mmCIF file of C-alpha atoms in Angstrom:
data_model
loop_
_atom_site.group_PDB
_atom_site.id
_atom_site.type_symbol
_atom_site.label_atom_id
_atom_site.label_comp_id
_atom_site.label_asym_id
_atom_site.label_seq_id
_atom_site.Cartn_x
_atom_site.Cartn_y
_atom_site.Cartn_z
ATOM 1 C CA UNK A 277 0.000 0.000 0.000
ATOM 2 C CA UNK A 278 1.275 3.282 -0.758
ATOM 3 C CA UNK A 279 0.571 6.865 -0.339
ATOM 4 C CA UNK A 280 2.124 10.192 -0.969
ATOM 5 C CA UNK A 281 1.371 13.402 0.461
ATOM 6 C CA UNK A 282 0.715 15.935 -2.210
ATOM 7 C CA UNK A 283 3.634 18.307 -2.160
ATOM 8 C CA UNK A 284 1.578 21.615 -1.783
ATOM 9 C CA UNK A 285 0.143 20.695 1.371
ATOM 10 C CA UNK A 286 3.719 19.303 3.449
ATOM 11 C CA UNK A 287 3.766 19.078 6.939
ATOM 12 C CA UNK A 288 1.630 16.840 9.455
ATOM 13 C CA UNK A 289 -0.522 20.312 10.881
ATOM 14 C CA UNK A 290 -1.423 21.435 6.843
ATOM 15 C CA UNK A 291 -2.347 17.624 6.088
ATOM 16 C CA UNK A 292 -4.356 16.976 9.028
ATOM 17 C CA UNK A 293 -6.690 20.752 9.187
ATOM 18 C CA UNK A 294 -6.899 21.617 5.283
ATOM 19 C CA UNK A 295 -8.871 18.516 4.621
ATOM 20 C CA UNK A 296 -11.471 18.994 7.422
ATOM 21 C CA UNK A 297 -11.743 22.520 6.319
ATOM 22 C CA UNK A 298 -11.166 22.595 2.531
ATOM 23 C CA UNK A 299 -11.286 19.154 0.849
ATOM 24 C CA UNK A 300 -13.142 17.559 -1.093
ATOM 25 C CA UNK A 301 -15.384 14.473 0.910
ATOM 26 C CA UNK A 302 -16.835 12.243 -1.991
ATOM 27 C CA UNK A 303 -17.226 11.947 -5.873
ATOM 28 C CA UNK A 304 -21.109 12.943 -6.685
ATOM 29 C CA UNK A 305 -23.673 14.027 -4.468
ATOM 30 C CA UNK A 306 -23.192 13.270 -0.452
ATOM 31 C CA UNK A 307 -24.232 10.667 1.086
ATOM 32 C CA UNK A 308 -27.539 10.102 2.653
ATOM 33 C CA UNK A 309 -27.884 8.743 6.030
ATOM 34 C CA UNK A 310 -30.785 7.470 8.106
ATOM 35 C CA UNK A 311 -31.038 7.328 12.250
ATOM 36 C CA UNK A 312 -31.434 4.207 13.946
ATOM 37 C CA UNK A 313 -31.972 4.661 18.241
ATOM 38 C CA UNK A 314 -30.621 1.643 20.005
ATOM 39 C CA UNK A 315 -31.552 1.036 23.510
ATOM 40 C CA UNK A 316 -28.430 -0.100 25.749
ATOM 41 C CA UNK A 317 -28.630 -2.796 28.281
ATOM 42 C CA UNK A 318 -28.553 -0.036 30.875
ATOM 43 C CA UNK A 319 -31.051 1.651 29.588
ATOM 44 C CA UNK A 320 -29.596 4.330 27.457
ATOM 45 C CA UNK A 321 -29.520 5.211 24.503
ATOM 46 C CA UNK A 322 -27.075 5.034 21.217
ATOM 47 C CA UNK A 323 -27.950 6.824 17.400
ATOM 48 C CA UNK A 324 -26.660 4.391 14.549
ATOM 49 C CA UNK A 325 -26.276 6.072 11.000
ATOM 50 C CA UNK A 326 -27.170 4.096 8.063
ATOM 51 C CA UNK A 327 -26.111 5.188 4.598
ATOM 52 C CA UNK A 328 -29.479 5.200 2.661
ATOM 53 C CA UNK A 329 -28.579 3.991 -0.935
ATOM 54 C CA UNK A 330 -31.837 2.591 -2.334
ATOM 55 C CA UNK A 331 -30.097 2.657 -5.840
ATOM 56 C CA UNK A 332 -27.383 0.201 -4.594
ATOM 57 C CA UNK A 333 -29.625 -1.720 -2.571
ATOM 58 C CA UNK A 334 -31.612 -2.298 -6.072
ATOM 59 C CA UNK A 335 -28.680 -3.458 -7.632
ATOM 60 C CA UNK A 336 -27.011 -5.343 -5.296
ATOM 61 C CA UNK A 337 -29.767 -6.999 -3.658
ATOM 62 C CA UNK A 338 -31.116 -6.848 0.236
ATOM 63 C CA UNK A 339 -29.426 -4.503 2.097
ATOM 64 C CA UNK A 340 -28.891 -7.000 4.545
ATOM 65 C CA UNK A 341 -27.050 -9.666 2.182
ATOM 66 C CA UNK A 342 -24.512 -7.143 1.113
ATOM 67 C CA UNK A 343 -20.686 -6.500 2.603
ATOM 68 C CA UNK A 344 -21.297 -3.802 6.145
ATOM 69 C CA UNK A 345 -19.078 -1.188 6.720
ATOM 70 C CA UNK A 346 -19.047 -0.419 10.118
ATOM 71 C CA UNK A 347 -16.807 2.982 10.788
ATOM 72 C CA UNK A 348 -16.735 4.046 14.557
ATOM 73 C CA UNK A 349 -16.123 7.874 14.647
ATOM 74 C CA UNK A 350 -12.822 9.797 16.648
ATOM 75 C CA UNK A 351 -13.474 12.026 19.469
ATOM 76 C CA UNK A 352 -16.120 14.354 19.170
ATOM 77 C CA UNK A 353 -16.589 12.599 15.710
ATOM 78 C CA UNK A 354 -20.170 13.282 13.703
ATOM 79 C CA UNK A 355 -21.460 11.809 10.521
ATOM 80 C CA UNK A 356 -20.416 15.380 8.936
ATOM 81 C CA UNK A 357 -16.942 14.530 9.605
ATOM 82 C CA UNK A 358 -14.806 14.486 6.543
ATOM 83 C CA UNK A 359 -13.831 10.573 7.373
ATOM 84 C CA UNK A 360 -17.051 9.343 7.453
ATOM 85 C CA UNK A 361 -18.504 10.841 4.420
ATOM 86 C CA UNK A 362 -15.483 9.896 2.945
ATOM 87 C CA UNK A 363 -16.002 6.445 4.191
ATOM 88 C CA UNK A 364 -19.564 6.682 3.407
ATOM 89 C CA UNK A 365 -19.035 7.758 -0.329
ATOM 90 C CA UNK A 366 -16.531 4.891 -0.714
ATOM 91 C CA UNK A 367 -19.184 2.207 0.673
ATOM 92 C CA UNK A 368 -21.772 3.247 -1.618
ATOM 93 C CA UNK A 369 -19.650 3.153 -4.668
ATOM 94 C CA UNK A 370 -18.729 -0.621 -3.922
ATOM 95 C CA UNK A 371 -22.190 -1.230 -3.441
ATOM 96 C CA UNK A 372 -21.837 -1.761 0.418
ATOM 97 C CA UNK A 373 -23.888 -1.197 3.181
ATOM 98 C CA UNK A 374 -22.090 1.269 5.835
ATOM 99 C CA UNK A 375 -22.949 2.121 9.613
ATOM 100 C CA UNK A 376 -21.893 4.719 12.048
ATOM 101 C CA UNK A 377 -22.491 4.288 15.646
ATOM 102 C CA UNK A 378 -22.239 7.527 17.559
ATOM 103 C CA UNK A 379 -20.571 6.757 21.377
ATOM 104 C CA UNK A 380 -23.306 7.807 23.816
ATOM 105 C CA UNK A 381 -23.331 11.787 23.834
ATOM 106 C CA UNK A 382 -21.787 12.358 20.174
ATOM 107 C CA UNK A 383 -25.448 12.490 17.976
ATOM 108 C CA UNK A 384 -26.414 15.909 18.781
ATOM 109 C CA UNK A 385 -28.519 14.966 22.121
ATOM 110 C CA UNK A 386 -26.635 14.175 25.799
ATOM 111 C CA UNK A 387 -27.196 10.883 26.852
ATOM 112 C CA UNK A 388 -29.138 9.266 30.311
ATOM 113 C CA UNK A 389 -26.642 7.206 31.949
ATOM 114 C CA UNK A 390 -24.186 8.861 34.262
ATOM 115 C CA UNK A 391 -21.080 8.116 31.888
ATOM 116 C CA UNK A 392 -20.309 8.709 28.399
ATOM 117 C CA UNK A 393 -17.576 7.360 26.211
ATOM 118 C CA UNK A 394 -13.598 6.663 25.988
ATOM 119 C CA UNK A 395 -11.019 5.541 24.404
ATOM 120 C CA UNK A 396 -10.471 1.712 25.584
ATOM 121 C CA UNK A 397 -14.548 0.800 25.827
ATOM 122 C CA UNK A 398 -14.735 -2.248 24.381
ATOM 123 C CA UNK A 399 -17.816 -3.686 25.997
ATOM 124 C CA UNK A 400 -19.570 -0.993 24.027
ATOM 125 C CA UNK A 401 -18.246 -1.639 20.987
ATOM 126 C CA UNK A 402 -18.871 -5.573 21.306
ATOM 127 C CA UNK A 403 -22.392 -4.521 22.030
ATOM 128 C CA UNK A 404 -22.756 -2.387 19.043
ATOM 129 C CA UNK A 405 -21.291 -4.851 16.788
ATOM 130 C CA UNK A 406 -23.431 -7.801 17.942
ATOM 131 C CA UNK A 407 -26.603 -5.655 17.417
ATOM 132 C CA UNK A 408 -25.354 -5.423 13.444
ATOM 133 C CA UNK A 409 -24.170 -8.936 13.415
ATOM 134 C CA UNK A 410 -27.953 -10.180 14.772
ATOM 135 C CA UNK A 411 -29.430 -7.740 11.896
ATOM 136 C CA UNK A 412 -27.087 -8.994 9.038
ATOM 137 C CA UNK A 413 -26.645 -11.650 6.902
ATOM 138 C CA UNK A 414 -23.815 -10.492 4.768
ATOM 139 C CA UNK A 415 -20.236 -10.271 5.602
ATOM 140 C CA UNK A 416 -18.995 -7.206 8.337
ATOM 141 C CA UNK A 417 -15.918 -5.191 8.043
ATOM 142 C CA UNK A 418 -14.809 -2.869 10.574
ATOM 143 C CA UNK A 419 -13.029 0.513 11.025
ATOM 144 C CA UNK A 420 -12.184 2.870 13.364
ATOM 145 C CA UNK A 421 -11.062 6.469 13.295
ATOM 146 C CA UNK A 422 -8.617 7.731 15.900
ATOM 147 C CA UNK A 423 -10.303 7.144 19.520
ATOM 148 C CA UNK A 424 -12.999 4.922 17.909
ATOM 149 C CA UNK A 425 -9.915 2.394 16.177
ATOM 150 C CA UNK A 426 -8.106 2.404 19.697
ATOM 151 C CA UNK A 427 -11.421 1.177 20.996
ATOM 152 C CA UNK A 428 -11.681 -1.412 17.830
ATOM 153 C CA UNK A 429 -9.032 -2.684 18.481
ATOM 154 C CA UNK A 430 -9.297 -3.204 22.499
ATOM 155 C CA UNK A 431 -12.342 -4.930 21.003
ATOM 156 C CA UNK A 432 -10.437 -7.230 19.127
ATOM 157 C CA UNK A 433 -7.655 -8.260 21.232
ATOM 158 C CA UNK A 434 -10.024 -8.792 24.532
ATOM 159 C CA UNK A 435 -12.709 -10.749 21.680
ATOM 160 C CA UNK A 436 -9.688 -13.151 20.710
ATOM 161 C CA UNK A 437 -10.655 -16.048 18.239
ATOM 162 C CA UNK A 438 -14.404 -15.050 18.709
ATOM 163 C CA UNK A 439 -13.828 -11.878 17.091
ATOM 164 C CA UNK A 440 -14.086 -14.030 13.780
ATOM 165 C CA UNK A 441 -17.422 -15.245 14.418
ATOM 166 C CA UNK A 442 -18.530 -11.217 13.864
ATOM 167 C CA UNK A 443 -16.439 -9.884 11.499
ATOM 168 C CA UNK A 444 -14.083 -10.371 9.022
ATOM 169 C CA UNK A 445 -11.534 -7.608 9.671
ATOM 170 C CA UNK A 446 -10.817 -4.852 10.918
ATOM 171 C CA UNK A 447 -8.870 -1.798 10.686
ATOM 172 C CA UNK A 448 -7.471 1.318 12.814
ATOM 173 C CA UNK A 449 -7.055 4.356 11.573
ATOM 174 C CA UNK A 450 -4.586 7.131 13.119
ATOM 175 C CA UNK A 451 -5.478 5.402 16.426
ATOM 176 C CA UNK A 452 -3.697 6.650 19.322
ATOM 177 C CA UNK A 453 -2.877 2.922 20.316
ATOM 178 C CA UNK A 454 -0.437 4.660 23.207
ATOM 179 C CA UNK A 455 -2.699 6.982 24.885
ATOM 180 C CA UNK A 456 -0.011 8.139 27.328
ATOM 181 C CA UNK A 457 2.364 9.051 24.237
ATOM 182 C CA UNK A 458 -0.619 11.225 22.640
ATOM 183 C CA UNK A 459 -2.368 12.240 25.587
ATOM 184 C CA UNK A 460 1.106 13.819 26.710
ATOM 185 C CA UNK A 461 1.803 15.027 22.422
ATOM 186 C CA UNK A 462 -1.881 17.213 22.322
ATOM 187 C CA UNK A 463 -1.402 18.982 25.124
ATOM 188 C CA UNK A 464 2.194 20.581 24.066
ATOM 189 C CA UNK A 465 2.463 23.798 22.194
ATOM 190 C CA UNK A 466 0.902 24.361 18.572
ATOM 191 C CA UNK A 467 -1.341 21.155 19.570
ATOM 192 C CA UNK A 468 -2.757 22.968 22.766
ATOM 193 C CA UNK A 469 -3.602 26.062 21.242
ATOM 194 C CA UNK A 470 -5.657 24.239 17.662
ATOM 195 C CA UNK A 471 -6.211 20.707 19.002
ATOM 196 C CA UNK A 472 -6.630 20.597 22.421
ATOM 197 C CA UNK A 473 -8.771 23.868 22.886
ATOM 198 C CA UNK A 474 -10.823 22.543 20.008
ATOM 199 C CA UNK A 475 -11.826 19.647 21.518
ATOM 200 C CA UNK A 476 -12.432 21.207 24.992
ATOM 201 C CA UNK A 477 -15.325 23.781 23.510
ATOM 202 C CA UNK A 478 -16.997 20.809 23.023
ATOM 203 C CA UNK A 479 -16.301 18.297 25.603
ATOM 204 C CA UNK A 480 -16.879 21.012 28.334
ATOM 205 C CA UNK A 481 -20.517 21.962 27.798
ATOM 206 C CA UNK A 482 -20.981 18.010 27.802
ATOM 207 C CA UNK A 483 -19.705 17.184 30.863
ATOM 208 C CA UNK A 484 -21.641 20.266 32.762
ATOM 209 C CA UNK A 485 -24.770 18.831 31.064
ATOM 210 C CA UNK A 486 -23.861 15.389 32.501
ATOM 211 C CA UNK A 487 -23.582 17.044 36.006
ATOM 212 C CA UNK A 488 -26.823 19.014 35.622
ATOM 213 C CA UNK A 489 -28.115 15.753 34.991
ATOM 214 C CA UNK A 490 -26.813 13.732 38.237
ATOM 215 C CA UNK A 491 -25.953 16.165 40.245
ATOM 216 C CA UNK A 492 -23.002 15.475 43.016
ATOM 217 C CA UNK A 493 -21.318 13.211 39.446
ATOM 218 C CA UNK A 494 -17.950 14.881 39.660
ATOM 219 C CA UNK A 495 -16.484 18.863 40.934
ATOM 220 C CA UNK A 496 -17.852 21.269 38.669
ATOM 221 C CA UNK A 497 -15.023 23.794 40.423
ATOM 222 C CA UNK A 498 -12.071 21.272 39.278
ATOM 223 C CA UNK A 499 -13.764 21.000 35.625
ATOM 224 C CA UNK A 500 -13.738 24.752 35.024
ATOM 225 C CA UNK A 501 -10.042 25.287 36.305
ATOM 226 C CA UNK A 502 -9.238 22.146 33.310
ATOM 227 C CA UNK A 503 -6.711 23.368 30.717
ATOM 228 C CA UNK A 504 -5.845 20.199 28.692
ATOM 229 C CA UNK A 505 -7.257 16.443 27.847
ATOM 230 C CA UNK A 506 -5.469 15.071 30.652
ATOM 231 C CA UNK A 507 -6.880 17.045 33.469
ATOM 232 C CA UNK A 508 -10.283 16.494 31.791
ATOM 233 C CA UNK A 509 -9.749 12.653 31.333
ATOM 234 C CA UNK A 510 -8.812 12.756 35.589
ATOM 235 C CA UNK A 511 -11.714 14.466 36.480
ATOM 236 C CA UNK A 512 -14.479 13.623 34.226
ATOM 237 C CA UNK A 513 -13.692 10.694 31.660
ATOM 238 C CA UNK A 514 -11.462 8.216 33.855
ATOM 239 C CA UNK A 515 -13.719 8.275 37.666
ATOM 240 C CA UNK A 516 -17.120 7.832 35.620
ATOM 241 C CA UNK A 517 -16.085 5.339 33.403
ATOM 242 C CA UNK A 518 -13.976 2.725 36.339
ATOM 243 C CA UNK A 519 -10.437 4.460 36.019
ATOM 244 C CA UNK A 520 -8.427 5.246 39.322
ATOM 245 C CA UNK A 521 -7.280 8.526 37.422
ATOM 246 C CA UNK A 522 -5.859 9.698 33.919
ATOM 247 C CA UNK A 523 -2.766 7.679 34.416
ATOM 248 C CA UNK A 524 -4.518 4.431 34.725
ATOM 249 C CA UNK A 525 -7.398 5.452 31.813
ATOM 250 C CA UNK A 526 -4.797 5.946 29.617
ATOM 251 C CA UNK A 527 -2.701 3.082 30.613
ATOM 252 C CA UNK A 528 -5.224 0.448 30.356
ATOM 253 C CA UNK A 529 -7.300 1.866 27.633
ATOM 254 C CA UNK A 530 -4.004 1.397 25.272
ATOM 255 C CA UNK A 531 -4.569 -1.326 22.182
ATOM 256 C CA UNK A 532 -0.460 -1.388 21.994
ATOM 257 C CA UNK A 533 0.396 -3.380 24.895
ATOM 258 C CA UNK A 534 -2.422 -6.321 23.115
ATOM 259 C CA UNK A 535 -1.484 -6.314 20.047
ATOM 260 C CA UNK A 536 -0.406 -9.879 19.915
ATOM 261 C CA UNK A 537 -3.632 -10.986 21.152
ATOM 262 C CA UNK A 538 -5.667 -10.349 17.753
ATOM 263 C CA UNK A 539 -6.885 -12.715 15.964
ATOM 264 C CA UNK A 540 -8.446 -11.354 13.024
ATOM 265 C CA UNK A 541 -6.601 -9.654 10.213
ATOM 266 C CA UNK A 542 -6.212 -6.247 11.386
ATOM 267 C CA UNK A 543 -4.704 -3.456 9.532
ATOM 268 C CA UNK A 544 -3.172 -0.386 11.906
ATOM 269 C CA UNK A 545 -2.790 2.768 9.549
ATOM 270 C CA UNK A 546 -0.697 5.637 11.359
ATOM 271 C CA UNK A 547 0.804 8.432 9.962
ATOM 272 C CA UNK A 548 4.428 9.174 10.917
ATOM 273 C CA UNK A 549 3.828 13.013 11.096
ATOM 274 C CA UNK A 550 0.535 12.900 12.863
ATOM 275 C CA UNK A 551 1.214 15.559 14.954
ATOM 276 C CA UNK A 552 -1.294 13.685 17.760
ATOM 277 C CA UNK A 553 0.445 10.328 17.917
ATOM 278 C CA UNK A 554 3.959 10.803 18.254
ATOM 279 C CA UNK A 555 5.869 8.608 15.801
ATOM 280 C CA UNK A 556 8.052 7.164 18.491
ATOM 281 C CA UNK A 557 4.609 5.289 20.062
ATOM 282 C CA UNK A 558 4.209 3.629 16.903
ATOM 283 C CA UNK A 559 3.877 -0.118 17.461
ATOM 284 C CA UNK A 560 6.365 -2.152 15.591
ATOM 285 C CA UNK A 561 6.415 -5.720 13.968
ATOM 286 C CA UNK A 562 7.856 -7.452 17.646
ATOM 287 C CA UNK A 563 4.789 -5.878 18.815
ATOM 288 C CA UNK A 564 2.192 -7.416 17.004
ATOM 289 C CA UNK A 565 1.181 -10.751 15.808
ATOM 290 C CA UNK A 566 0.922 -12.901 12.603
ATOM 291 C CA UNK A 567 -2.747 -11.255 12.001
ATOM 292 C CA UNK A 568 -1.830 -7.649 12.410
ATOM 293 C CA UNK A 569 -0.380 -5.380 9.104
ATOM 294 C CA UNK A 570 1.040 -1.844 9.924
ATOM 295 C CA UNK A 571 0.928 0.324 7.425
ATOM 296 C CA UNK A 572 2.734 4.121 8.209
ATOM 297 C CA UNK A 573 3.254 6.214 5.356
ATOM 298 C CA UNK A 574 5.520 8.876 6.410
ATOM 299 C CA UNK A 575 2.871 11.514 5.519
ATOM 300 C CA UNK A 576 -0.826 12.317 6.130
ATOM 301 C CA UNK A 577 -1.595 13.451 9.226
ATOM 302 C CA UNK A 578 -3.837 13.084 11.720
ATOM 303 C CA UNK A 579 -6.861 11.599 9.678
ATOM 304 C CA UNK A 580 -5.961 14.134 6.656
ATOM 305 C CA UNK A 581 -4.279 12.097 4.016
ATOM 306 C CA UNK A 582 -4.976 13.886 1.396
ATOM 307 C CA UNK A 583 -4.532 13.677 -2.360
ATOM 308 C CA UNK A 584 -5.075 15.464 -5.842
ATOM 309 C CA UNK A 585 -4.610 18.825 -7.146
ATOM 310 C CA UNK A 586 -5.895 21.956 -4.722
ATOM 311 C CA UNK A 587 -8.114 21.838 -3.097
ATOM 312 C CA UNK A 588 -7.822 18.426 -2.994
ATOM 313 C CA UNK A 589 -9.773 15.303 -1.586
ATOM 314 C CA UNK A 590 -10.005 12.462 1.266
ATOM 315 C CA UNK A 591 -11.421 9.648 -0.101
ATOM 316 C CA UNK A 592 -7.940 8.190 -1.661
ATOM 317 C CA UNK A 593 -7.036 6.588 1.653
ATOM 318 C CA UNK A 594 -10.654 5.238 2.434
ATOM 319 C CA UNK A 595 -10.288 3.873 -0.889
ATOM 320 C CA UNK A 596 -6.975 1.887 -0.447
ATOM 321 C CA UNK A 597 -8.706 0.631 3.534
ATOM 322 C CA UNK A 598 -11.483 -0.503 1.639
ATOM 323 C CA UNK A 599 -9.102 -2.598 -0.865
ATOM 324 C CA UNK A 600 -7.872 -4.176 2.057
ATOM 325 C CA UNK A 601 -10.572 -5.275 3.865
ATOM 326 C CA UNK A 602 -12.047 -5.895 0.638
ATOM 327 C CA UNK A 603 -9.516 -8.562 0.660
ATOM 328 C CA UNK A 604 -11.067 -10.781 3.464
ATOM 329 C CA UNK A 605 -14.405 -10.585 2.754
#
């Protein structure tokens, strides 16, 4: 697999913000999507996206015979998000079937239970993916975009041989697989003032609607003094989802130290100038095992990977992660 950064974007910050903000997300019109509400065994709620392709379903047959697609979003992810209409336009052009499943918060309406979503929750995503597997009869193929391919892949290596009974393979991409390594990387310098204060606008309305909702949940005084991810992650994410603190979150949240456990062919895409996963963190082949490729270009960015003449467009490396899970279908 290869890939190329275009030379008039160079540099991991250009490839990872121009696409969000200026590239081109899919060939023809974009995709159409349909909501799906789940309810969770604790009585919460999840929104699932379906691509709504009538068109493909007509020539391809039932909906439910064809290949799934199953992306699971990054932090803070959407189904506007350049990745998954990306993702989403590349499905529907191989006449797949494609599924987003927001983490509880992330579809535009807070959630009921008093927690919300991390990195390393692979319960959920076991959950999520057994609810597709019991609704179809084709073949499912998985991916995951930064947070949501850590989480993937936690999935995968706690799943074992079982993991083959529900899909076929999977694939992370620009995962923060250490979440120490990045944790530490987005809070320094040009990454706190874009990335990490970014994320926060979000992330802090969120939590205070999560306290006005259970009341007592966490200290609203600590949350408004938080500056980065990992003073959030100790105060909000880690204590409401079983963590001691940040320190063990991130620790034991981490796909890299269980790599070797997989079982299914697995494909790990990282940039090696994603300026939110240092290159250093990278896992390498003595970390993995016979199912698991790594693929790390030395350009594209955090998620960015663009391609084509200005302004150019995202879909090329969907495109090449759809060739190879294409491959074990």
């Amino acid at each position: 697999m290869q890939y190329q950064a275009p030379r008039w974007l160079p540099g991991g910050h250009a490839q990872t913000i121009w696409p969000v903000l200026f590239a081109r997300r899919h060939e023809g019109p974009a995709p159409e999507f349909r909501r799906e509400r789940w309810t969770t065994p604790d009585g919460d709620f999840v929104d699932v996206e379906f691509l709504d392709d009538p068109q493909a379903a007509a020539m391809n047959g039932h909906a439910a015979d064809r290949p799934l697609l199953v992306l699971f979003h990054g932090l803070e992810g959407t189904v506007q998000s350049q990745y998954v209409q990306a993702f989403a336009a590349v499905a529907r052009a191989r006449g797949w079937a494609f599924a987003m499943p927001y983490f509880r918060g992330c579809s535009g309406e807070i959630n009921l239970a008093p927690r919300a979503y991390h990195s390393g929750d692979y319960v959920e995503i076991g959950w999520m993916l057994d609810q597709l597997r019991a609704a179809h009869r084709g073949p499912i193929i998985a991916a995951g975009v930064s947070l949501g391919g850590n989480a993937l892949m936690r999935w995968a290596e706690e799943s074992g041989d079982s993991a083959a009974a529900t899909v076929k393979a999977v694939c992370s991409i620009c995962s923060p697989l250490d979440l120490t390594a990045a944790g530490h990387a987005i809070g320094k310098g040009f990454n706190y003032f874009v990335y990490t204060r970014m994320f926060l606008r979000t992330m802090m309305p969120k939590a205070l609607g999560k306290l006005k909702q259970h009341p007592g949940l966490f200290d609203r005084d600590r949350l408004m003094r938080v500056r980065n991810l990992y003073e959030f992650d100790d105060i909000f994410t880690a204590p409401l989802h079983g963590f001691r603190d940040a320190d063990d979150y991130w620790l034991r949240a981490s796909a890299k130290p269980h790599l070797a456990r997989i079982r299914v062919p697995a494909l790990l895409l990282n940039a090696r100038n994603d300026p939110f996963v240092p290159a250093r963190s990278l896992p390498e082949q003595s970390h993995v095992g016979p199912q698991v490729t790594l693929w790390q270009p030395k350009g594209g960015g955090h998620v960015g990977f663009p391609a084509g003449r200005p302004p150019g467009h995202v879909w090329a490396m969907p495109g090449r992660v759809a060739d190879w899970l294409a491959q074990h279908l």
